PDB file of C-alpha atoms in Angstrom:
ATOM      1  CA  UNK A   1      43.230 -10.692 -33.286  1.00 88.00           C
ATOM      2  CA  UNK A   2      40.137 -11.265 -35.379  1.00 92.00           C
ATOM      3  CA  UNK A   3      39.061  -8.022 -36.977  1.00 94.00           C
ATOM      4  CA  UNK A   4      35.392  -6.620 -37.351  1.00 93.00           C
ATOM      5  CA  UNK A   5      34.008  -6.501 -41.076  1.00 92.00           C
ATOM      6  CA  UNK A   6      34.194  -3.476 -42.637  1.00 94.00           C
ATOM      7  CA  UNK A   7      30.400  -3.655 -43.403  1.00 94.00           C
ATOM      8  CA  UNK A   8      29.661  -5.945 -40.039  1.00 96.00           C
ATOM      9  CA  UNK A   9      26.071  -5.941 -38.750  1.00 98.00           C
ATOM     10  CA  UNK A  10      26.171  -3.926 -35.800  1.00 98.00           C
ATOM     11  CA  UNK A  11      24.180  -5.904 -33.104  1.00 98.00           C
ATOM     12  CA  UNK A  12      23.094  -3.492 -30.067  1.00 98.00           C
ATOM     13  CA  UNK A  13      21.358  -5.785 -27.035  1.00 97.00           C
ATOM     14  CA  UNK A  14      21.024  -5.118 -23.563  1.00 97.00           C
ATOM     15  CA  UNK A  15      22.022  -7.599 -20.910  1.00 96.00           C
ATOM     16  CA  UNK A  16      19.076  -9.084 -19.442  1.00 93.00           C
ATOM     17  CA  UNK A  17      16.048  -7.519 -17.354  1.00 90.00           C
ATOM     18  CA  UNK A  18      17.723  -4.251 -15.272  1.00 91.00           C
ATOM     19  CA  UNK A  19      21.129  -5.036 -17.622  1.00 94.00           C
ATOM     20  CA  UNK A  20      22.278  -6.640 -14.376  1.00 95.00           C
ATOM     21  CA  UNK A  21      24.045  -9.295 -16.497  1.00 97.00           C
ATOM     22  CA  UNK A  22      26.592  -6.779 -17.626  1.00 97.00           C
ATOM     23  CA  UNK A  23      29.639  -8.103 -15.695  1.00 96.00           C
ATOM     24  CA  UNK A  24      28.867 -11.515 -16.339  1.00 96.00           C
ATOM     25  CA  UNK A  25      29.222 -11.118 -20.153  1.00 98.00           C
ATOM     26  CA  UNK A  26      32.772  -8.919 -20.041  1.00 98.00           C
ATOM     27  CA  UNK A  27      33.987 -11.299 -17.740  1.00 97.00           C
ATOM     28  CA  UNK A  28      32.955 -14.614 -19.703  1.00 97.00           C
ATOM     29  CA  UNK A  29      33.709 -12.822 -22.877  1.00 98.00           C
ATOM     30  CA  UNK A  30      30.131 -13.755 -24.647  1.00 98.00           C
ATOM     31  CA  UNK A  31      26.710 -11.703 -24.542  1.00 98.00           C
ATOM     32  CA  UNK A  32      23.760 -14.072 -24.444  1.00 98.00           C
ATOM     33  CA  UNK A  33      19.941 -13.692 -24.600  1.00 97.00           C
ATOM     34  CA  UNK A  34      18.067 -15.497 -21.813  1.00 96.00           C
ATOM     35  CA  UNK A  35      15.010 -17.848 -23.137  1.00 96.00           C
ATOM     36  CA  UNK A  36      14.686 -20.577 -20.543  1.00 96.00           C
ATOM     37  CA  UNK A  37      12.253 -22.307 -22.329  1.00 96.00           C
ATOM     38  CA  UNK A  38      14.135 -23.301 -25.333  1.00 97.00           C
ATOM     39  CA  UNK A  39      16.819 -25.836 -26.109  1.00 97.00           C
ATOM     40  CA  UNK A  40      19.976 -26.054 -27.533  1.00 98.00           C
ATOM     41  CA  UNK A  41      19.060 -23.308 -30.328  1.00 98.00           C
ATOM     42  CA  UNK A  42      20.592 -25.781 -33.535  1.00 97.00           C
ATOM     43  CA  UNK A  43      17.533 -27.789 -33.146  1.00 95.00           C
ATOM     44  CA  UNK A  44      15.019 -25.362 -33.025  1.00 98.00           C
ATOM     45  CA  UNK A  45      13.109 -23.725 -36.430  1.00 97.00           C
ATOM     46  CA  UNK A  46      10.344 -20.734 -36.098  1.00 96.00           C
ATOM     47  CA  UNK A  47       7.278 -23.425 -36.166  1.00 96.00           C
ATOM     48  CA  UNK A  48       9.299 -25.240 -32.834  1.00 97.00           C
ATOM     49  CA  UNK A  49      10.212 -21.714 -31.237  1.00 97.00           C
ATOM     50  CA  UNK A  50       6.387 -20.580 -31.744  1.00 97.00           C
ATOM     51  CA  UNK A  51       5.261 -23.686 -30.854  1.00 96.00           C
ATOM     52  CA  UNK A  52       7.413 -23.446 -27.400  1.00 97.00           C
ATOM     53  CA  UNK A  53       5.680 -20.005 -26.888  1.00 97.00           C
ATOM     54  CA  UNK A  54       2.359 -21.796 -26.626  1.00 95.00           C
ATOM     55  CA  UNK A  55       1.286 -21.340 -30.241  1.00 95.00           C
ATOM     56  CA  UNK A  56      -1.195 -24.277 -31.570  1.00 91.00           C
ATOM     57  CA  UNK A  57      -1.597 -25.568 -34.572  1.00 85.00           C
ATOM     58  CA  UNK A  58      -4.284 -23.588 -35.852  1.00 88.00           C
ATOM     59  CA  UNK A  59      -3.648 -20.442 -33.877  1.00 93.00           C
ATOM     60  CA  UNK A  60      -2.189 -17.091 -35.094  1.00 95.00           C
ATOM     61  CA  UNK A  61       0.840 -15.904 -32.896  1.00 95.00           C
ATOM     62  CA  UNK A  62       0.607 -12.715 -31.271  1.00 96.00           C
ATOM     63  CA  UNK A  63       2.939  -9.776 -32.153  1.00 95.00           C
ATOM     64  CA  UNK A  64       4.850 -10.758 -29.021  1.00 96.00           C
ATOM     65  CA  UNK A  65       5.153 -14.725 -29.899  1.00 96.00           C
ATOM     66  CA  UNK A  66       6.282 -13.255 -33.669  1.00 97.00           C
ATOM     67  CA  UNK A  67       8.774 -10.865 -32.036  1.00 96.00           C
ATOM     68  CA  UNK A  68      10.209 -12.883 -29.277  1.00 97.00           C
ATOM     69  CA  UNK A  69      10.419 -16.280 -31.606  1.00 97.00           C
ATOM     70  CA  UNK A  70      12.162 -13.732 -34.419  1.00 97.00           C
ATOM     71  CA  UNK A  71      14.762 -12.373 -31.653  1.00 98.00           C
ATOM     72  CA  UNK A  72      15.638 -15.562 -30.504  1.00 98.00           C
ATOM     73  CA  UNK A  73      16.513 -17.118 -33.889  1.00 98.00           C
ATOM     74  CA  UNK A  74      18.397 -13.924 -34.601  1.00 98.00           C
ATOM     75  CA  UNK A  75      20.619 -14.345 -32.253  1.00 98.00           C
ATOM     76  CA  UNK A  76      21.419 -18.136 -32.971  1.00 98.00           C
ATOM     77  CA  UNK A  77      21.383 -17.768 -36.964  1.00 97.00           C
ATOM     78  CA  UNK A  78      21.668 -13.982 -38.057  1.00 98.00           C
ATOM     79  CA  UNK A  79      24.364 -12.891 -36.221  1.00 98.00           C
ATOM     80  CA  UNK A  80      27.619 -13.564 -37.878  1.00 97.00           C
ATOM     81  CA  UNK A  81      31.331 -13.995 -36.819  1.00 98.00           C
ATOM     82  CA  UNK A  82      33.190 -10.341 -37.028  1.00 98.00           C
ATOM     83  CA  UNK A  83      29.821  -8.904 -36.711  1.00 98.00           C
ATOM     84  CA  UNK A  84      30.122  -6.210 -33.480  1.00 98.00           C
ATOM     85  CA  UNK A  85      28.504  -6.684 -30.451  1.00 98.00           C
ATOM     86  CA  UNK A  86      27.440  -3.051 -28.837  1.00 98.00           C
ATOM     87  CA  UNK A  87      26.883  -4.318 -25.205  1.00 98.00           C
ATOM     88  CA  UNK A  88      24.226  -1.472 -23.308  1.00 98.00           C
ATOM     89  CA  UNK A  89      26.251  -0.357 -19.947  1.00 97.00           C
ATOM     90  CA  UNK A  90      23.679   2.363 -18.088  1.00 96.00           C
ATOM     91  CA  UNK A  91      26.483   2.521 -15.203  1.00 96.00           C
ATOM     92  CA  UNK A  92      29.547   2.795 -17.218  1.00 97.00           C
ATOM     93  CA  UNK A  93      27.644   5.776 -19.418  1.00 97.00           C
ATOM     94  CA  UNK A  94      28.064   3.665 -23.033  1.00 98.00           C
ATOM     95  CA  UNK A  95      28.001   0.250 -25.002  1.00 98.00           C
ATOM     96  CA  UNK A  96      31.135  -1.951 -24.450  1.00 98.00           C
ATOM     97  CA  UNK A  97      31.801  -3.007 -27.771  1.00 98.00           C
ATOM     98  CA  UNK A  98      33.572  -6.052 -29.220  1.00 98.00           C
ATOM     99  CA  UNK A  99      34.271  -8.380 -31.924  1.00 98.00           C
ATOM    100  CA  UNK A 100      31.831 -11.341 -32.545  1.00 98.00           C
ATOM    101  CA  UNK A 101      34.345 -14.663 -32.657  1.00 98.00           C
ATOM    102  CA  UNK A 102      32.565 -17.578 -32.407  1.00 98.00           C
ATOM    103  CA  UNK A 103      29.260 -19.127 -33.114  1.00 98.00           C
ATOM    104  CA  UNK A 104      26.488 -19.525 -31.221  1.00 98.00           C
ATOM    105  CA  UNK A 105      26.483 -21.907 -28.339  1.00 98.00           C
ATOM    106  CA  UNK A 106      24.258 -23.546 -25.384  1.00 98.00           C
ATOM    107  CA  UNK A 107      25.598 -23.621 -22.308  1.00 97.00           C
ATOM    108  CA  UNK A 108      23.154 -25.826 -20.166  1.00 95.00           C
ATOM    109  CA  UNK A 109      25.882 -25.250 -17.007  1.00 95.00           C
ATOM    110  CA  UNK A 110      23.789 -21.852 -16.220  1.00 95.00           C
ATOM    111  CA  UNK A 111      20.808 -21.110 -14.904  1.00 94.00           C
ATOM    112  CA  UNK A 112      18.349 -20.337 -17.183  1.00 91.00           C
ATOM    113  CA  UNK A 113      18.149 -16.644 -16.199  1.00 91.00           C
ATOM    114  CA  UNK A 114      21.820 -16.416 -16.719  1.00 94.00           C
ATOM    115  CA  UNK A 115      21.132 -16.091 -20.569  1.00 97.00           C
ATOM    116  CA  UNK A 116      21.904 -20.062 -21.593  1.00 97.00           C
ATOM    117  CA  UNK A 117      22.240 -18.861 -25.140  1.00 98.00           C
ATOM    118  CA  UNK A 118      25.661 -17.631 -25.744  1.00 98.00           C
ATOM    119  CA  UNK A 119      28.326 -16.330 -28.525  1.00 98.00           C
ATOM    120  CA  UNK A 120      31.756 -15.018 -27.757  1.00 98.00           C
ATOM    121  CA  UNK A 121      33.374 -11.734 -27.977  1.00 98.00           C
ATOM    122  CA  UNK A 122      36.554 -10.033 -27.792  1.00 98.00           C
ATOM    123  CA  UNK A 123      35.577  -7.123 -26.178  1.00 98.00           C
ATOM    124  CA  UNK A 124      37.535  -3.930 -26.895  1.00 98.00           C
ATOM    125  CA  UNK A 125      36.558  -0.618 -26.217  1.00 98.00           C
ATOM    126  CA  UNK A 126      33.395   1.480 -24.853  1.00 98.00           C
ATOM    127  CA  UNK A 127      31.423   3.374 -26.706  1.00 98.00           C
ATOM    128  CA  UNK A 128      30.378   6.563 -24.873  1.00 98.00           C
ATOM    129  CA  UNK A 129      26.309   7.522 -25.417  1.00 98.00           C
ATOM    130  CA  UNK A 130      27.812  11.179 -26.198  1.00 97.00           C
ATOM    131  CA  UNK A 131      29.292   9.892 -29.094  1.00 97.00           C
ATOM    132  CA  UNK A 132      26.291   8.828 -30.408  1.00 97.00           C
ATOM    133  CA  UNK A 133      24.689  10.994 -33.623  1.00 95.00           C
ATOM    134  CA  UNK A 134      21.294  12.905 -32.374  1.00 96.00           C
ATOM    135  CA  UNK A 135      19.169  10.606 -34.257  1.00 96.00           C
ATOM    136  CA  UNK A 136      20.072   7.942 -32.148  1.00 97.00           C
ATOM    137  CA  UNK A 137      19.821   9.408 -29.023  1.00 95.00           C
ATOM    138  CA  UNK A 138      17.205   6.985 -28.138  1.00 95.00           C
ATOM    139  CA  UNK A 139      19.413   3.729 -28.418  1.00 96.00           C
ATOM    140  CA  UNK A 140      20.483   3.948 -24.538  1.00 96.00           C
ATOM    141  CA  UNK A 141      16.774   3.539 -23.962  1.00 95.00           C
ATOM    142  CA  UNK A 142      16.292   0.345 -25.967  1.00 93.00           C
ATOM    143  CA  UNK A 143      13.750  -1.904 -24.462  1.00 91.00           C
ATOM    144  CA  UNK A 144      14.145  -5.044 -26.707  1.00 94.00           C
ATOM    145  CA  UNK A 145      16.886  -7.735 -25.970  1.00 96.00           C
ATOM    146  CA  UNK A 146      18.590  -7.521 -29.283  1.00 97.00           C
ATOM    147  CA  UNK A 147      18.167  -5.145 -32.542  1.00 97.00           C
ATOM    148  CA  UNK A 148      20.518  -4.971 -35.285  1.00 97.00           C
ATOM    149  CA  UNK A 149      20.873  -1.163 -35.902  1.00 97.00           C
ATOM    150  CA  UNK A 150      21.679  -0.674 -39.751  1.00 96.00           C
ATOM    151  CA  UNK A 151      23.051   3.219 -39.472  1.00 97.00           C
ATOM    152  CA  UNK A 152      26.873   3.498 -41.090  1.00 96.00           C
ATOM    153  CA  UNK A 153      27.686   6.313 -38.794  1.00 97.00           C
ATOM    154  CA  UNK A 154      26.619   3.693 -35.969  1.00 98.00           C
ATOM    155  CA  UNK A 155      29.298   1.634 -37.898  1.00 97.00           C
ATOM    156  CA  UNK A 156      31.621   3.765 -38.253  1.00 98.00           C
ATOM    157  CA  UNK A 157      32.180   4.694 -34.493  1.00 98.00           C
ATOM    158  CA  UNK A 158      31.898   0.819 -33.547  1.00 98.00           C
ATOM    159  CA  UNK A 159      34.836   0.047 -36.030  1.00 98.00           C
ATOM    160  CA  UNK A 160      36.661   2.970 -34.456  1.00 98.00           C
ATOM    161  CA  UNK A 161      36.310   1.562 -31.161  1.00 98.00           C
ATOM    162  CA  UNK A 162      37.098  -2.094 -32.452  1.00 97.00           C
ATOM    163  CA  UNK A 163      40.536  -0.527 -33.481  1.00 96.00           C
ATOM    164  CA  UNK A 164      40.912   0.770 -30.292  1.00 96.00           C
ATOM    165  CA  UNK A 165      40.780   4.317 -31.868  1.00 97.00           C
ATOM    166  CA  UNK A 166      37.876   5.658 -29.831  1.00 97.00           C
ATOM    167  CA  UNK A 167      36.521   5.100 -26.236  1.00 97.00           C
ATOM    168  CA  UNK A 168      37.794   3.585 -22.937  1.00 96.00           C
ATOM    169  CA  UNK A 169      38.639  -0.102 -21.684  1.00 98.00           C
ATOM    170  CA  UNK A 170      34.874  -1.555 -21.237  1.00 98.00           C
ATOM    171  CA  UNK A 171      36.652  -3.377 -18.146  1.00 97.00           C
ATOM    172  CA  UNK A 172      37.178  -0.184 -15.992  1.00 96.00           C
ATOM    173  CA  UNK A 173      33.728   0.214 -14.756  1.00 93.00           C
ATOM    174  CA  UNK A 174      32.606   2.581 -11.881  1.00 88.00           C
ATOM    175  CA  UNK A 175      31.422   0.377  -9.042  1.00 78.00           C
ATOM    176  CA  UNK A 176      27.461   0.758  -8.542  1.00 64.00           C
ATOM    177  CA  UNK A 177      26.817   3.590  -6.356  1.00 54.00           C
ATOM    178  CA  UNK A 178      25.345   2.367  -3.154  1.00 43.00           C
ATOM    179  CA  UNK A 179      22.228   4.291  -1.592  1.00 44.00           C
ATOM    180  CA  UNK A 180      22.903   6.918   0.692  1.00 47.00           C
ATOM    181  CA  UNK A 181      22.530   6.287   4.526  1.00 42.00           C
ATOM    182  CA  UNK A 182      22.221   8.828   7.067  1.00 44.00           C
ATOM    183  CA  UNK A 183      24.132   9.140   9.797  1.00 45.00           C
ATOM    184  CA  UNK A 184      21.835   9.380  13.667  1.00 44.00           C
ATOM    185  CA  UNK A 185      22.785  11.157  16.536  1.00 46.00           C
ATOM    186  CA  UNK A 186      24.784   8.846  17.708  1.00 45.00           C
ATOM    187  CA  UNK A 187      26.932   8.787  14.877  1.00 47.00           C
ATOM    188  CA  UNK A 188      26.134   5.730  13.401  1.00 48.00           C
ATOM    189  CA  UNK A 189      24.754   4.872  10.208  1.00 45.00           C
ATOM    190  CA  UNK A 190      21.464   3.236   9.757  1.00 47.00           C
ATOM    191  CA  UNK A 191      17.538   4.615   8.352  1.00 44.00           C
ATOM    192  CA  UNK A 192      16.540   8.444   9.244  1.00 47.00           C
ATOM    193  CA  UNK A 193      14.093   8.325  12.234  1.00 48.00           C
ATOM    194  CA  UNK A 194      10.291   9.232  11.552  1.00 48.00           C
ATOM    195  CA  UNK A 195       9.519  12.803  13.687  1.00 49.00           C
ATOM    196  CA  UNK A 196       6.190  11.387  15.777  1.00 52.00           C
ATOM    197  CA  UNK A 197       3.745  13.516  17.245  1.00 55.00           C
ATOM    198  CA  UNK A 198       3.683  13.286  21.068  1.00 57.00           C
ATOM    199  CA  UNK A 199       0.429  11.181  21.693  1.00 56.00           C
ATOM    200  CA  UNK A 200      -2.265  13.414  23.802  1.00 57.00           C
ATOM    201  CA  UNK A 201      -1.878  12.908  27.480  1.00 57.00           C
ATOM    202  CA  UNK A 202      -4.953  10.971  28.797  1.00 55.00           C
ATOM    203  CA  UNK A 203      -7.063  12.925  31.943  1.00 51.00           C
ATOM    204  CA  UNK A 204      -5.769  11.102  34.759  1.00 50.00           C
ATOM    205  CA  UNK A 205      -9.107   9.551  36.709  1.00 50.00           C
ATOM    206  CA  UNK A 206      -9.995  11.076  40.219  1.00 49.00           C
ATOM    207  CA  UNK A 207     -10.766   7.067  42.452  1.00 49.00           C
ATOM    208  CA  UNK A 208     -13.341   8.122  44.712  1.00 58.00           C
ATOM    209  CA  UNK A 209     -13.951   6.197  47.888  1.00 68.00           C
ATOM    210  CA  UNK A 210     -16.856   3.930  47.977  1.00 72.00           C
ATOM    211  CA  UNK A 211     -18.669   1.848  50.408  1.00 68.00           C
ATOM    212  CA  UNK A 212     -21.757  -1.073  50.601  1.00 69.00           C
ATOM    213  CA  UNK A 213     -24.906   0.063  52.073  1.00 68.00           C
ATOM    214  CA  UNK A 214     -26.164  -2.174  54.855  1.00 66.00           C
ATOM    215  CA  UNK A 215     -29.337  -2.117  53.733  1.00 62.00           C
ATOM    216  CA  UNK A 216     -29.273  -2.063  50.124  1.00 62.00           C
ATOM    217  CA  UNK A 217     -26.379  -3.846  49.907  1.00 62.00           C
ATOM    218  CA  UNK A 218     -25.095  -1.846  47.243  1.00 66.00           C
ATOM    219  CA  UNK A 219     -21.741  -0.292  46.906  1.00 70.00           C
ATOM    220  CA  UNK A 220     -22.071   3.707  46.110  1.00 69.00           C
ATOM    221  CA  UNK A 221     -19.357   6.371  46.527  1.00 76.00           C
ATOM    222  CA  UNK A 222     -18.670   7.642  50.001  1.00 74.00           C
ATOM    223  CA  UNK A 223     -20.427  11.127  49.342  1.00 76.00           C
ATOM    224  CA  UNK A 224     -24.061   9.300  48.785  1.00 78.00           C
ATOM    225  CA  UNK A 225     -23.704   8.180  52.642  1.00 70.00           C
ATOM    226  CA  UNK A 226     -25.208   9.767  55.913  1.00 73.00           C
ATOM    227  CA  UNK A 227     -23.581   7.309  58.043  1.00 73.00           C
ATOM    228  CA  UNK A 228     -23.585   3.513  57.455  1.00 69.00           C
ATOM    229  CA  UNK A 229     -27.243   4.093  55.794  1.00 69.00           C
ATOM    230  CA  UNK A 230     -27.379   5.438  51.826  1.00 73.00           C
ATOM    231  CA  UNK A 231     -29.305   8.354  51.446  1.00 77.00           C
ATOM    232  CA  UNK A 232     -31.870   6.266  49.428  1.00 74.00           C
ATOM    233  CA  UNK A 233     -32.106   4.009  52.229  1.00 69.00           C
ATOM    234  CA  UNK A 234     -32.217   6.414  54.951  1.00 68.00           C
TER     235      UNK A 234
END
């Protein structure tokens, strides 16, 4: 079992957009950042990586072409074997944390939005947010992809849980809680009916009788008749 440096960069990274890549990295034992638009990461520099973004020659990158070339390369050159993974894992209520074993790999089998850009881990324990030190309270809420997080408390717990000293098996996860359906009258399950308002009962129309005049010709209601003569004709 390879062992995490004693001063290992601690690595905290969410699992793609909505973290819904979670189970995919525990079960492949690798996290992975998801850039679909570059390569095999070996052959790519910060001019390529900007110049993949869309940056020209001339041009200035923006602060998000700066930040998103600087995570990638990060992740394919900074990030160091028995460095420590903290995996974000909203559901589970911590970071699944493991051991960094390998080096950086492209795995042009998955889709790109299945994070082609890979490293393995042994993963080993979980991390609970409680556990985490008030002034990093707002780590669960990371936005970016991947930070390196340079607090030795921070370190100190993710070694613990490397040893298997603190936390819980990252692999016993509660299943996603489905949505709540209500059950109808009938008893089955299915969406709540809408109340609806009764719609206002329309007058029912009175038919009166009618009848042609033979001398106008025209049809009138019975009442307007003396006869077989209109009143207007009579």
């Amino acid at each position: 079992m390879l062992h995490a440096d004693e001063m290992a960069t601690i690595w905290v990274l969410r699992a793609g957009p909505k973290d819904r890549l979670v189970r995919s990295f525990l079960d492949d034992g690798e996290i992975g950042v998801a850039f679909p638009q570059f390569p095999d990461g070996h052959a790519v520099d910060r001019a390529k990586a900007l110049k993949i973004l869309g940056v020209g020659l001339d041009d200035e990158p923006t602060k998000h072409q700066e930040a998103d070339a600087a995570l990638f390369l990060s992740f394919v050159r900074r990030i160091r074997v028995a460095d420590v993974a903290l995996l974000l894992d909203p559901v589970a209520g911590g970071f699944a944390c493991g051991v960094v074993t390998g080096d950086y790999r492209y795995r042009g089998d998955l889709d790109g939005d299945r994070a082609q850009h890979r490293r393995p881990v042994d993963w080993r324990r979980r991390l609970p947010f409680t556990a985490l030190p008030a002034r990093l309270d707002h780590l669960p809420d990371q936005r970016s992809m991947l930070e390196d997080v340079p607090d030795g408390r921070l370190r100190d717990l993710a070694l613990q849980c490397c040893r298997g000293e603190l936390g819980e098996d990252p692999f016993d996860r509660p299943a996603a809680t489905p949505p709540r359906r209500r059950t109808t009258s009938s008893g089955g399950s299915g969406r709540p009916r809408a109340s609806r308002t009764p719609a206002p009962k329309r007058p029912s129309q009175v038919t009166r009788a009618e009848r042609r005049c033979t001398v106008c010709l025209v049809t009138k209601s019975e009442d307007l008749f003396d006869g077989d003569v209109c009143r207007d004709c009579a």
